[in-house]
PDB file of C-alpha atoms and ligand atoms in Angstrom:
ATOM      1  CA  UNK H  28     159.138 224.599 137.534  1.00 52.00           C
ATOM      2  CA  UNK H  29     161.379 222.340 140.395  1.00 74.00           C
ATOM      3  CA  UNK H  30     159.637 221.838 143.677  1.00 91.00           C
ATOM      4  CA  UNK H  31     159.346 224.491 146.191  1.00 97.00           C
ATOM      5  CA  UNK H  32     162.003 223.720 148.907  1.00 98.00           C
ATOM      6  CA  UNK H  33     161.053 223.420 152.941  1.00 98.00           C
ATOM      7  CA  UNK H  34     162.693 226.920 153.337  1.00 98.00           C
ATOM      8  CA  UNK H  35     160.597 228.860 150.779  1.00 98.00           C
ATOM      9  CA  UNK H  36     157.504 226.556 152.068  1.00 98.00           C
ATOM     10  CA  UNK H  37     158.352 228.658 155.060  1.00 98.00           C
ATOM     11  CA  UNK H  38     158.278 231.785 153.725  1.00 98.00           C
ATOM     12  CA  UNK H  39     155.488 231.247 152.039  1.00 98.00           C
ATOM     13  CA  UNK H  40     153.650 230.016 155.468  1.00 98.00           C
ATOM     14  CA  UNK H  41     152.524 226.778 153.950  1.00 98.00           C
ATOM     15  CA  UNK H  42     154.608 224.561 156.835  1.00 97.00           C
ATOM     16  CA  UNK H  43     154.931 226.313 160.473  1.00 98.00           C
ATOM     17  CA  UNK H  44     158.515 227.296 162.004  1.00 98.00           C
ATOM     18  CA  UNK H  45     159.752 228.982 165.307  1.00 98.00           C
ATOM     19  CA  UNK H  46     159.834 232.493 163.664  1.00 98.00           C
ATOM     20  CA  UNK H  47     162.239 235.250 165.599  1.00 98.00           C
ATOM     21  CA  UNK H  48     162.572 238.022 163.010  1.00 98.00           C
ATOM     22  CA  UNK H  49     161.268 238.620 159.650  1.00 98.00           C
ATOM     23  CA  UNK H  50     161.521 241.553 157.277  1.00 98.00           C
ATOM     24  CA  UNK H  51     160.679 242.516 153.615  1.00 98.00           C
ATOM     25  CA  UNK H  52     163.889 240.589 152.954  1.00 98.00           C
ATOM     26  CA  UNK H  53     164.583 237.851 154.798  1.00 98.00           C
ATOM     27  CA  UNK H  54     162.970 235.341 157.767  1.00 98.00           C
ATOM     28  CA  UNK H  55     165.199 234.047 160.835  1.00 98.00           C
ATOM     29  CA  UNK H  56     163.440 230.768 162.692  1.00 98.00           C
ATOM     30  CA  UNK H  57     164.893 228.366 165.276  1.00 98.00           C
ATOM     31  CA  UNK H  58     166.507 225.415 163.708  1.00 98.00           C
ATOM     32  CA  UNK H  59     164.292 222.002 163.792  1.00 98.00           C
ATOM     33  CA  UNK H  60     167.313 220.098 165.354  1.00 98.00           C
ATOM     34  CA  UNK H  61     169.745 222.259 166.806  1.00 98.00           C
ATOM     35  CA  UNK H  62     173.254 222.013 167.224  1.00 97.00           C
ATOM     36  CA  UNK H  63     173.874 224.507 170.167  1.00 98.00           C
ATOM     37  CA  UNK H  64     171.819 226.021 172.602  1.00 98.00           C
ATOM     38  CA  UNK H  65     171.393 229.107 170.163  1.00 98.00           C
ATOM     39  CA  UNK H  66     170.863 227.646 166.370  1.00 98.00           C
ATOM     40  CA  UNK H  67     168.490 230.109 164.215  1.00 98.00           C
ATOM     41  CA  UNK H  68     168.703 230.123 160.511  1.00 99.00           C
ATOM     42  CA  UNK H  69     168.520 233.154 158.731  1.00 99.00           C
ATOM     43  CA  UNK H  70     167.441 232.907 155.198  1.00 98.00           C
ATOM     44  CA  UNK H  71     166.915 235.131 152.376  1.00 98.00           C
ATOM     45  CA  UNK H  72     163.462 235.559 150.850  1.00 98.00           C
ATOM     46  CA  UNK H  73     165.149 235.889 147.393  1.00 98.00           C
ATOM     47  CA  UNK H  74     165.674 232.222 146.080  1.00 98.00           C
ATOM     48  CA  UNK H  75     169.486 231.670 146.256  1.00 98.00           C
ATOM     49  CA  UNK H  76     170.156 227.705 146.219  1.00 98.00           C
ATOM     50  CA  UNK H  77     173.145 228.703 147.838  1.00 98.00           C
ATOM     51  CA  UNK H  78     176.321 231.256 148.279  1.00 98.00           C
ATOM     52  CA  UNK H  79     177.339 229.917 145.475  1.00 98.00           C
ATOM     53  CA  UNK H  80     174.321 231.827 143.550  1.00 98.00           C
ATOM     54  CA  UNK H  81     175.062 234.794 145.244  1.00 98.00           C
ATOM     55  CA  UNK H  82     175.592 237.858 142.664  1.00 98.00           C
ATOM     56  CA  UNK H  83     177.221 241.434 142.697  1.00 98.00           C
ATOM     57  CA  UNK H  84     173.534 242.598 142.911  1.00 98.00           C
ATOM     58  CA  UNK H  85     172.974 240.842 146.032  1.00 98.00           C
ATOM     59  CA  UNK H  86     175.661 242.716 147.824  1.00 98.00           C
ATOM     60  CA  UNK H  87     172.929 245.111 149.877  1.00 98.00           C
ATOM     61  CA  UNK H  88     170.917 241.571 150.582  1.00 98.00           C
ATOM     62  CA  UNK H  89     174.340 239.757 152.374  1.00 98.00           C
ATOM     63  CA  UNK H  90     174.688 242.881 153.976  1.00 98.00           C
ATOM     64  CA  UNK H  91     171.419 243.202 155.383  1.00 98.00           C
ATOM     65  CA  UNK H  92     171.180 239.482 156.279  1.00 98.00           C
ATOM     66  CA  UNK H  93     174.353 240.039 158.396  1.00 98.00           C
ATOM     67  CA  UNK H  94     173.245 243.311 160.734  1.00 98.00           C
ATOM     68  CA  UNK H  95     170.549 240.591 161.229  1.00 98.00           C
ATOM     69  CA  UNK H  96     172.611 238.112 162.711  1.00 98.00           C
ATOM     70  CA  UNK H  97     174.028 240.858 164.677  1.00 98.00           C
ATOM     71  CA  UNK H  98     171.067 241.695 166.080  1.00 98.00           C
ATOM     72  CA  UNK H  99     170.021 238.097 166.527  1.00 98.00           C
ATOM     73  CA  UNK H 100     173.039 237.573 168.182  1.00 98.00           C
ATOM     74  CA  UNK H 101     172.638 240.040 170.809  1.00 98.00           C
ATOM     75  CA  UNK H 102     168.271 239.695 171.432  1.00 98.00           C
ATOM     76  CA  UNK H 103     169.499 235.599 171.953  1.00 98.00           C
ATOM     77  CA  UNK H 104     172.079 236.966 174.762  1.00 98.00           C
ATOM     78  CA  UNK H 105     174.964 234.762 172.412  1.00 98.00           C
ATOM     79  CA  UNK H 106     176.962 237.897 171.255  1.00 98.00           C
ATOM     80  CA  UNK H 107     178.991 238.669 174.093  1.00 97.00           C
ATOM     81  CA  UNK H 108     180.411 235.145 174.717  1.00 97.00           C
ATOM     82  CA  UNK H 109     180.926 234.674 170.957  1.00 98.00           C
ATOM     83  CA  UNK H 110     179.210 232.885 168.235  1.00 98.00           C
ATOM     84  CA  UNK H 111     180.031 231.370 164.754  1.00 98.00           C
ATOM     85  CA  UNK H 112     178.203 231.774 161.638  1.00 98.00           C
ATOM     86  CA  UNK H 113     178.403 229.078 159.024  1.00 98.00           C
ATOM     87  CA  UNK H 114     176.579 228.701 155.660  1.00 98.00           C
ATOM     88  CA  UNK H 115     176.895 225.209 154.044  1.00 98.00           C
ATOM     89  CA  UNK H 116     177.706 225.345 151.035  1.00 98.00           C
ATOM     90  CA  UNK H 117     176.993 222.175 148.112  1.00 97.00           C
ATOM     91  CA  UNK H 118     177.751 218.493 148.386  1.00 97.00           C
ATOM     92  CA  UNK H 119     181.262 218.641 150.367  1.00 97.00           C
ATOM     93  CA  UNK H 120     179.883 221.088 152.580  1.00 97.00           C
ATOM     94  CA  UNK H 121     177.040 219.059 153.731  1.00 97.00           C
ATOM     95  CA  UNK H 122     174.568 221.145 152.539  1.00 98.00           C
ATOM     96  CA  UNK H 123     171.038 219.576 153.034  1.00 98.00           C
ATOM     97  CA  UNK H 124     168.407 222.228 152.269  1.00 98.00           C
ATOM     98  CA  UNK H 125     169.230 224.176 148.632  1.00 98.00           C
ATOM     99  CA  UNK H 126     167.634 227.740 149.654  1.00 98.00           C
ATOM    100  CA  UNK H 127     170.666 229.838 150.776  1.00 98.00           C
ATOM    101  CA  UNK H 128     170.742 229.899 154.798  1.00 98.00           C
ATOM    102  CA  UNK H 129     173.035 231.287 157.619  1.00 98.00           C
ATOM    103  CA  UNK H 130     173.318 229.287 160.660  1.00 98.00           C
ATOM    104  CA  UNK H 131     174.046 231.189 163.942  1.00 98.00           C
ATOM    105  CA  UNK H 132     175.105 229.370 166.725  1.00 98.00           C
ATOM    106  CA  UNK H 133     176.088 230.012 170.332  1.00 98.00           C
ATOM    107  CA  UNK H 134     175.724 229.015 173.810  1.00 98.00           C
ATOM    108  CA  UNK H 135     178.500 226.746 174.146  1.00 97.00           C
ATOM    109  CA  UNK H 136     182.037 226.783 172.803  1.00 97.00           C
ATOM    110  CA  UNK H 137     183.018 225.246 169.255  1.00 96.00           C
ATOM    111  CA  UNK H 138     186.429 223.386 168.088  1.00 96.00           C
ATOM    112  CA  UNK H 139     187.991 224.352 165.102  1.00 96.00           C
ATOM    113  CA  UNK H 140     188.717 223.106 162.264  1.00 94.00           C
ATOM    114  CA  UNK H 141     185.037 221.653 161.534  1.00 90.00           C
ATOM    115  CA  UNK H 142     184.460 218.201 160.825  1.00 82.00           C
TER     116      UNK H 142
HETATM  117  P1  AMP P  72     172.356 222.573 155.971  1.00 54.15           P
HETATM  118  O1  AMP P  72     172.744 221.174 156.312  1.00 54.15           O
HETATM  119  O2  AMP P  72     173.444 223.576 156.135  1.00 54.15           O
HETATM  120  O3  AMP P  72     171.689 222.654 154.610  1.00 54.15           O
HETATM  121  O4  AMP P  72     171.288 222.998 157.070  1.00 54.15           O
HETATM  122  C1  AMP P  72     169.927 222.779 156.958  1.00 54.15           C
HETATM  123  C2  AMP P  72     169.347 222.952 158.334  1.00 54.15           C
HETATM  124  O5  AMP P  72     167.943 223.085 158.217  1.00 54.15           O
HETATM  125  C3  AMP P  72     169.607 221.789 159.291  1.00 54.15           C
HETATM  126  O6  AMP P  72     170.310 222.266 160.434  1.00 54.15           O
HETATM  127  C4  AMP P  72     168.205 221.296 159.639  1.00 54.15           C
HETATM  128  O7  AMP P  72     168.097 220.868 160.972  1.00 54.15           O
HETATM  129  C5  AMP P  72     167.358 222.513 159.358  1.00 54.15           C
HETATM  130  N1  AMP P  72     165.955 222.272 159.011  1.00 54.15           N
HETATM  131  C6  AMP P  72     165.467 221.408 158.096  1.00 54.15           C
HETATM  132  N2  AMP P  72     164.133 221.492 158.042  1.00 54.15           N
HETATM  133  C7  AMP P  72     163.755 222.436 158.934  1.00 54.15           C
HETATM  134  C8  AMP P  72     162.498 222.984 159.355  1.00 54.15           C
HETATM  135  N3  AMP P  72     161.341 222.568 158.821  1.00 54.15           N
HETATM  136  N4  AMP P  72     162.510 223.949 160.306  1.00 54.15           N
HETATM  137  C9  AMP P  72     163.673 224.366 160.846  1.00 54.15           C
HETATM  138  N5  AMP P  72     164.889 223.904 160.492  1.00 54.15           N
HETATM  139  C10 AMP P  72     164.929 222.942 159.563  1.00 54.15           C
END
């Protein structure tokens, strides 16, 4: 069996994280080195290495993980000024941590395109 990433170490409360919502389904913690002055990650508890994984069946799980961030949003006072949602996703995405993860970030504005 592969190695247990950091993300499902955290679900699994083997390694500590800044926990600010957590549900039968999924786990929402402050990012280790944020970007923003809001940067939680919301993960799933399922073990999805990334959208890329993600399944018909999981429709109801996406769905759920999103009135999350909507809630998130508003609790971390981001949702009126806007905020952006981004989920890396493989090698030319920069994607650094293969357990499927939504970052929300706010508190400041963002340019667009990416880098
Ligand atoms: P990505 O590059 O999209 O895969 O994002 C992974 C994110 O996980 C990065 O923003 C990291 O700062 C964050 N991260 C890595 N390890 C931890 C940790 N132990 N606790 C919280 N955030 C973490």
């Amino acid at each position: 069996m592969s190695e247990k990433t950091i993300f499902k170490r955290i679900i699994d409360k083997e390694i500590p994280a800044s926990i600010v919502y957590e549900d039968d389904l999924c786990l929402a913690f402050h990012d280790v080195a944020p970007q923003a002055p809001v940067h939680v990650l919301v993960i799933p508890k399922k073990e999805l290495r990334s959208l890329d994984d993600v399944e018909p069946e999981d429709a109801p799980l996406i769905g759920h993980i999103f009135a999350v961030i909507r809630r998130l949003a508003r609790e971390l006072g981001v949702a009126e000024g806007g905020y952006r949602v981004v989920s890396n996703c493989g090698q030319n995405a920069m994607q650094t941590v293969p357990h499927l993860h939504f970052h929300l970030i706010g508190g400041r504005g963002f340019a667009w395109p990416p880098g």
